[in-house]
Coordinates of C-alpha atoms and ligand atoms in Angstrom, one line a residue:
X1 CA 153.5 132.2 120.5
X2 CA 150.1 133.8 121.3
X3 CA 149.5 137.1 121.3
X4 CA 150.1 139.5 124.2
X5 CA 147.3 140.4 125.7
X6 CA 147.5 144.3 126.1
X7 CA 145.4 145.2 129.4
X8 CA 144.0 149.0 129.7
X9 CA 143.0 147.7 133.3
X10 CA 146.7 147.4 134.4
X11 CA 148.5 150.4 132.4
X12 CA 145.3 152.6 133.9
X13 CA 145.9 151.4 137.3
X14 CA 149.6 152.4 136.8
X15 CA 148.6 155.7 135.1
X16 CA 146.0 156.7 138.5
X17 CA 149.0 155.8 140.8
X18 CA 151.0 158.5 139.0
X19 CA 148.0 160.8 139.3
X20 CA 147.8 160.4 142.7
X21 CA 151.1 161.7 143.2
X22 CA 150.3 165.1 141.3
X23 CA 147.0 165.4 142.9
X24 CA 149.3 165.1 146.1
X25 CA 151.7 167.6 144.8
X26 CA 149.0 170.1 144.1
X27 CA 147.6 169.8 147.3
X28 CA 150.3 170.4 148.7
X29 CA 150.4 173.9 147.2
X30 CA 146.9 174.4 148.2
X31 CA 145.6 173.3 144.9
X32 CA 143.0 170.7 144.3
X33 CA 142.0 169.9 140.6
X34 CA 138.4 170.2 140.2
X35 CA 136.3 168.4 137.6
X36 CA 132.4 169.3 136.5
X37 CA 130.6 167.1 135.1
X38 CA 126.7 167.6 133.6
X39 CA 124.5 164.9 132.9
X40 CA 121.3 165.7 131.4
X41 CA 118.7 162.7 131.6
X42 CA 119.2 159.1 132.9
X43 CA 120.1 157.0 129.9
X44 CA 122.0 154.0 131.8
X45 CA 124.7 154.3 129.7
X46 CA 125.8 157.5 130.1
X47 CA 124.8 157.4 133.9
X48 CA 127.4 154.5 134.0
X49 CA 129.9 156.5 132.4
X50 CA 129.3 159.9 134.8
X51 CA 129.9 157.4 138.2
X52 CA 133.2 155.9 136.5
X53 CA 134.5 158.9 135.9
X54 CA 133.3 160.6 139.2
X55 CA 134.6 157.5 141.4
X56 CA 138.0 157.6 139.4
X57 CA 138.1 161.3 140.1
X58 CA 137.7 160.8 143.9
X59 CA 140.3 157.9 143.8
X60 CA 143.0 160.1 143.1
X61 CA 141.8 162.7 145.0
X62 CA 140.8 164.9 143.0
X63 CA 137.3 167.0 143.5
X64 CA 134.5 166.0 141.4
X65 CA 130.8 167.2 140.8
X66 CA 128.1 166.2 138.9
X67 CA 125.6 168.5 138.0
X68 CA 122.6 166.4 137.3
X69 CA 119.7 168.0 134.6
X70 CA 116.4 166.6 133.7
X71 CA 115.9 164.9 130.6
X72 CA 113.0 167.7 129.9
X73 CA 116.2 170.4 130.1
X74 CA 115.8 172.9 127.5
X75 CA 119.8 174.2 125.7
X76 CA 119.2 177.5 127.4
X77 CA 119.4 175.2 130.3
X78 CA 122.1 173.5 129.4
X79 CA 124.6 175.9 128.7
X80 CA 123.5 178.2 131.6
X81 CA 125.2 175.3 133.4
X82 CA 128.0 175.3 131.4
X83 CA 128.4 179.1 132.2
X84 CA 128.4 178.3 135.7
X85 CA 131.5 175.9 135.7
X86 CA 133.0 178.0 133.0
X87 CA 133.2 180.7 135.9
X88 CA 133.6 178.9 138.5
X89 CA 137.1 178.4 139.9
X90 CA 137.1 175.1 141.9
X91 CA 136.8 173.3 138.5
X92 CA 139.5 173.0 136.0
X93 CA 137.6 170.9 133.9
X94 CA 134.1 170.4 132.7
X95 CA 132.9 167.4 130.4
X96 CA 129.3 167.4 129.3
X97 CA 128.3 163.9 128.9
X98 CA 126.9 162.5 125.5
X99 CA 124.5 161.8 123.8
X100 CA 122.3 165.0 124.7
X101 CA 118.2 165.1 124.2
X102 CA 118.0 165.5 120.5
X103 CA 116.6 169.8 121.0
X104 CA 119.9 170.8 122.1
X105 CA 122.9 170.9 120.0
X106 CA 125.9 169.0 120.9
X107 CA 128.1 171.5 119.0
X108 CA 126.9 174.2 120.7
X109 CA 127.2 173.1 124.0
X110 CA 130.7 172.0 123.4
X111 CA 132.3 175.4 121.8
X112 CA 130.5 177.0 124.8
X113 CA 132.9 175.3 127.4
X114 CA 135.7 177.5 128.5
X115 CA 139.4 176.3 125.7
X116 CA 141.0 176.1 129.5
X117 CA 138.7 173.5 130.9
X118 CA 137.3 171.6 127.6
X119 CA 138.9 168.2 129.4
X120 CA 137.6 166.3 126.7
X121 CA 139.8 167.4 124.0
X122 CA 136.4 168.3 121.4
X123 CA 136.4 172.7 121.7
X124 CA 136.7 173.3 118.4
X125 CA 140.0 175.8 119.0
X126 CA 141.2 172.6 121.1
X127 CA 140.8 170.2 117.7
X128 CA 142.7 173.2 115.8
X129 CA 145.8 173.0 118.3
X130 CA 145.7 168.6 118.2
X131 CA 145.8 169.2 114.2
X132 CA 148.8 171.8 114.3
X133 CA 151.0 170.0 117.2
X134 CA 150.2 172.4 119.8
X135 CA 150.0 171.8 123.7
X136 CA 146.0 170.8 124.8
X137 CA 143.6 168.5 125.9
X138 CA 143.6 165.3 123.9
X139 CA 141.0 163.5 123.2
X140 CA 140.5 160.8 125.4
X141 CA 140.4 158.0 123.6
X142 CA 142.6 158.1 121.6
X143 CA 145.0 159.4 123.9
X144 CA 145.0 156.4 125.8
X145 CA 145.2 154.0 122.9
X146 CA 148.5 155.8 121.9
X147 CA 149.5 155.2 126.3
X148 CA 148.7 151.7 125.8
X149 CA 150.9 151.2 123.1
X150 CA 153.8 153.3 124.4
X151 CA 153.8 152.2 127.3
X152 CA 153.0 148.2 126.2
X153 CA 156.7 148.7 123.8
X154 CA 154.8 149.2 120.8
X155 CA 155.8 152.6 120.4
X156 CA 154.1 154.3 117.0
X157 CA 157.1 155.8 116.0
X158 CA 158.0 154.5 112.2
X159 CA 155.6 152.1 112.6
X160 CA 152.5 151.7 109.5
X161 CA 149.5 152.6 111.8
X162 CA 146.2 151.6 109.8
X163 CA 143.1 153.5 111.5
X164 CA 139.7 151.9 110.9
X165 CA 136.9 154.5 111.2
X166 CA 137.1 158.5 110.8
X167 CA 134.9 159.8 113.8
X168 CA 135.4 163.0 115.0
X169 CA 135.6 161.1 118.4
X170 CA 138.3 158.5 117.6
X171 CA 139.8 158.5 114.7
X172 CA 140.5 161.6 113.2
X173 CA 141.9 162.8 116.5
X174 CA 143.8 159.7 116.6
X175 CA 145.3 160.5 112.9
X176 CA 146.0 164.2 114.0
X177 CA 147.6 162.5 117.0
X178 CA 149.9 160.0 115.8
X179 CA 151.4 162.0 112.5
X180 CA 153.0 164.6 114.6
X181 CA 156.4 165.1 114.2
X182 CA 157.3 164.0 118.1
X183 CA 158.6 161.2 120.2
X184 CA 155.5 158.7 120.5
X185 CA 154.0 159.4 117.6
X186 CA 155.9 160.1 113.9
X187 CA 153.7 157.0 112.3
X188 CA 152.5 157.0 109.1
X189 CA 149.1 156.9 108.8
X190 CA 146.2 155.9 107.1
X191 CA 142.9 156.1 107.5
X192 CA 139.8 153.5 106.5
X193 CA 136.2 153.9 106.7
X194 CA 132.9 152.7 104.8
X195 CA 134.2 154.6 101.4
X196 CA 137.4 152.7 101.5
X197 CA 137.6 149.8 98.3
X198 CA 139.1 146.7 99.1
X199 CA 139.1 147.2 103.3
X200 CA 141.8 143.7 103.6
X201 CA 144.3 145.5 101.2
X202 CA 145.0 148.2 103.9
X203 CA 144.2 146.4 107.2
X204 CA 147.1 143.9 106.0
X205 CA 149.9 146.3 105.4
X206 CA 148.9 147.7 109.2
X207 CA 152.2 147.0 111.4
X208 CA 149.5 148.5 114.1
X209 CA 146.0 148.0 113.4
X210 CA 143.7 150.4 115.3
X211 CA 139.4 149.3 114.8
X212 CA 137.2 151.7 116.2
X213 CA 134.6 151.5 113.7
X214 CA 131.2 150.2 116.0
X215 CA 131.3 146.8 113.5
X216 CA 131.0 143.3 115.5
X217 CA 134.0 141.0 115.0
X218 CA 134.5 142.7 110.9
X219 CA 138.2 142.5 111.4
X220 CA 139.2 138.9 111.3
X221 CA 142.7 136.9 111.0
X222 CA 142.8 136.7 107.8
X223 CA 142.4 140.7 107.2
X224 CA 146.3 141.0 109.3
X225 CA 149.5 140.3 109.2
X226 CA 151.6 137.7 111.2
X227 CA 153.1 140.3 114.1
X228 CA 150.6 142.7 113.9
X229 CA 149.8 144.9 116.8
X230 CA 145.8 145.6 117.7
X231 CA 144.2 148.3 119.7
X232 CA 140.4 147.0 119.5
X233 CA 138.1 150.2 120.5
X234 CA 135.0 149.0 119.3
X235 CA 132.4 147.8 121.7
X236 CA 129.5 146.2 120.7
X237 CA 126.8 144.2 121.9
X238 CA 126.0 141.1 120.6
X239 CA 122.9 138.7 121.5
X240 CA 123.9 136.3 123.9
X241 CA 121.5 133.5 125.5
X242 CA 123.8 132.4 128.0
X243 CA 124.2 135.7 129.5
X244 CA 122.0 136.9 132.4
X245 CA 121.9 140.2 130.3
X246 CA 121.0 138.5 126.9
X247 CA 124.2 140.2 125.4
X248 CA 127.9 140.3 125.7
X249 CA 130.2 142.8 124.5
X250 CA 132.5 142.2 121.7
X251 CA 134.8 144.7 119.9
X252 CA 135.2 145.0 116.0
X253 CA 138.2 142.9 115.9
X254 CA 137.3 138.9 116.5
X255 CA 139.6 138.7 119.4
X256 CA 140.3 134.9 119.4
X257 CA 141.0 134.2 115.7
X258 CA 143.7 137.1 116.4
X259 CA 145.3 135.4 119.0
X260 CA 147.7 133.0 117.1
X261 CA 148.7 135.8 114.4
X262 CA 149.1 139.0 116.0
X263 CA 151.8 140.4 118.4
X264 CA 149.6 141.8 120.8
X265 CA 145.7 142.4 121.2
X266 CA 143.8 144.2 123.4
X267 CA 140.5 142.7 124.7
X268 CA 137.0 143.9 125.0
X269 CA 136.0 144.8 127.9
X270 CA 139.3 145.3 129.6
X271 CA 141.2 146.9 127.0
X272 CA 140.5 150.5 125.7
X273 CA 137.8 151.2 127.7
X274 CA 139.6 151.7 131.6
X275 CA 141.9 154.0 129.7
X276 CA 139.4 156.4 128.5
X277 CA 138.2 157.4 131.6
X278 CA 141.7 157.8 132.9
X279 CA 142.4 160.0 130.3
X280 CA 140.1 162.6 130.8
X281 CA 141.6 162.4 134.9
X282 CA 145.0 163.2 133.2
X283 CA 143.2 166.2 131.5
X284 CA 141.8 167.5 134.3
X285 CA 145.1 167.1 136.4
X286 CA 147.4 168.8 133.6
X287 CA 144.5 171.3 133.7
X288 CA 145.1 172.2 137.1
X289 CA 148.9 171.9 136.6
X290 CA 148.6 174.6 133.9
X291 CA 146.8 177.0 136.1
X292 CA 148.9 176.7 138.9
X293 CA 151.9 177.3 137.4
Ligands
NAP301 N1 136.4 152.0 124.6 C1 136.1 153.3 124.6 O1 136.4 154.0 125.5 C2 135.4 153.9 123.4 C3 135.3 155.3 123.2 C4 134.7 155.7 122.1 C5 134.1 154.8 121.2 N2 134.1 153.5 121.4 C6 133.6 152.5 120.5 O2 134.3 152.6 119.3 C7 133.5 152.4 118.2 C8 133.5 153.6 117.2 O3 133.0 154.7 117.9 P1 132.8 156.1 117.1 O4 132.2 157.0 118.0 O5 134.1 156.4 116.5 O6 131.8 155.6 116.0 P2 131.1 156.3 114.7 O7 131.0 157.8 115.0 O8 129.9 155.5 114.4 O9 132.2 156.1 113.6 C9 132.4 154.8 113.0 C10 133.4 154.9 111.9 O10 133.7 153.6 111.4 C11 133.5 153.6 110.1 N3 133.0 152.2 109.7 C12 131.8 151.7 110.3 N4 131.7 150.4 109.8 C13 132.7 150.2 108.9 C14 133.1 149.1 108.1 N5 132.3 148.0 108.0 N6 134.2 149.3 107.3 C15 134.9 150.4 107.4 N7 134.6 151.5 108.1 C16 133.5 151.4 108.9 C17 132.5 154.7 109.7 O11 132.7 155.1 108.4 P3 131.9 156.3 107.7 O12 132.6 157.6 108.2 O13 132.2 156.1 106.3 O14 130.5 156.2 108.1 C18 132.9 155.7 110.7 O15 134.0 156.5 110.2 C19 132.1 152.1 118.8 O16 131.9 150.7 118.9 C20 132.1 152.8 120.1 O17 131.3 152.2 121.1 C21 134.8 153.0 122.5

């Protein structure tokens, strides 16, 4: 049998309709979440990012701004915006979008953003609470890869969960996610990364293989085990003549040598990706849930 094909599209469609309904709710008590959102600069790539998350924001409902700096924009700058949304009611969340020019200092930025409205899960107090179990924001990514595979049936618990890459992005908040001592998570974990010897050894024991390590196609067949269960989150670009772009995307995982061995797979695009942005919605919504109650 092939693999199940695992679709963040359709679980993050299903996640937004649910949304709706608490956006709704809040309304209704004369509450509507708010999320900030600061771009500094015009790198495509982030600029595509910003008007997915702003577009999903208005879907639901919800209101959304985006605070648009130039790419000259000095920290002082930077986090004088922050301040701003930090003190400013109408939002209950505020992501800063990354990469930032190299003069100001992500980390900075980041810590400066109020605990309440850090929607992206990375305030350093925030990573404290993920790491002890306590309610906050998740990380987004990594939050929805644990969604997908709830609610796919592939639920973590007592379930081998091999994690390929140890960002501070993915997957260490994945790790601090999924060993909690709670329904939809209780895996055992481990983590890989470019110190690990013999990479196959662990990938194979995986009864859920998570990649998210920015390596084209590194994972192949022969590095899993019949039945195992794959949450792809790399993206990568590869050269591609055929494409009007020159390149297509591919995650770390090669997708169609997969196919006949594992469970289920999730594609890239179409798999992780959808879910991210959902994610930080689901923030900003429990955000706004906290502060009305
Ligand atoms: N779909 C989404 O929404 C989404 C969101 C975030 C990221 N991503 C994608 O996910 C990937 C990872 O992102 P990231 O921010 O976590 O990347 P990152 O900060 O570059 O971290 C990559 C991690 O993978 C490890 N690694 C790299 N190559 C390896 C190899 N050949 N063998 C074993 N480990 C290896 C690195 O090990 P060391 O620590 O030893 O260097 C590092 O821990 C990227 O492709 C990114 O575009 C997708």
């Amino acid at each position: 049998m092939p693999a199940k094909i695992i679709y963040g599209k359709e679980i993050s469609a299903q996640i937004r309709v649910e949304l709706k309904e608490r956006v709704d709710r809040l309304k209704a008590r004369g509450v509507t979440p708010g999320l900030g959102v600061v771009l500094v600069g015009e790198d495509p790539a982030s600029v595509s990012y910003v008007t997915a998350k702003a577009k999903g924001a208005e879907e639901i409902g919800m209101f959304e701004e985006t605070i648009r700096l130039l790419p000259t924009s000095t920290e002082e700058e930077v986090l004088a915006t922050v301040d701003r949304l930090n003190r400013d009611p109408r939002f209950n969340g505020i992501l800063v979008q990354l990469p930032l020019p190299k003069w100001v200092n992500p980390d900075k930025v980041i810590s400066f953003i109020s605990v309440e409205k850090d929607v992206d899960g990375f305030h350093p107090i925030n990573v404290g609470k993920l790491l002890r179990g306590e309610p906050c924001a998740i990380p987004c990514t990594p939050y929805g890869v644990v969604q997908m595979l709830i609610r796919s049936g592939y639920s973590p618990e007592g379930k081998h969960v091999v994690i390929c890459g140890r960002s501070n992005l993915v997957g260490k908040p994945l790790a601090a996610l999924l060993v909690q001592k709670k329904k939809g998570a209780n895996a055992t974990v481990t983590i890989c990364h470019t110190g690990t010897k013999d990479l196959p050894s662990f990938t194979k024991q995986a009864d859920i293989l998570v990649a998210a390590m920015g390596a084209p196609r590194v994972i192949t067949a022969g590095m899993i085990r019949e039945g195992c269960v794959v949450i792809d989150v790399g993206v990568n670009r590869v050269p591609d003549p055929a494409s009007p772009k020159g390149y297509r995307l591919v995650g770390d995982c090669d997708f169609d040598g997969m196919l006949k061995k594992a469970e289920a797979i999730t594609p890239v695009p179409g798999g992780v990706g959808p879910m991210t942005v959902t994610m930080l919605l689901l923030n900003t919504v429990e955000a706004a849930e906290r502060k009305a109650n």
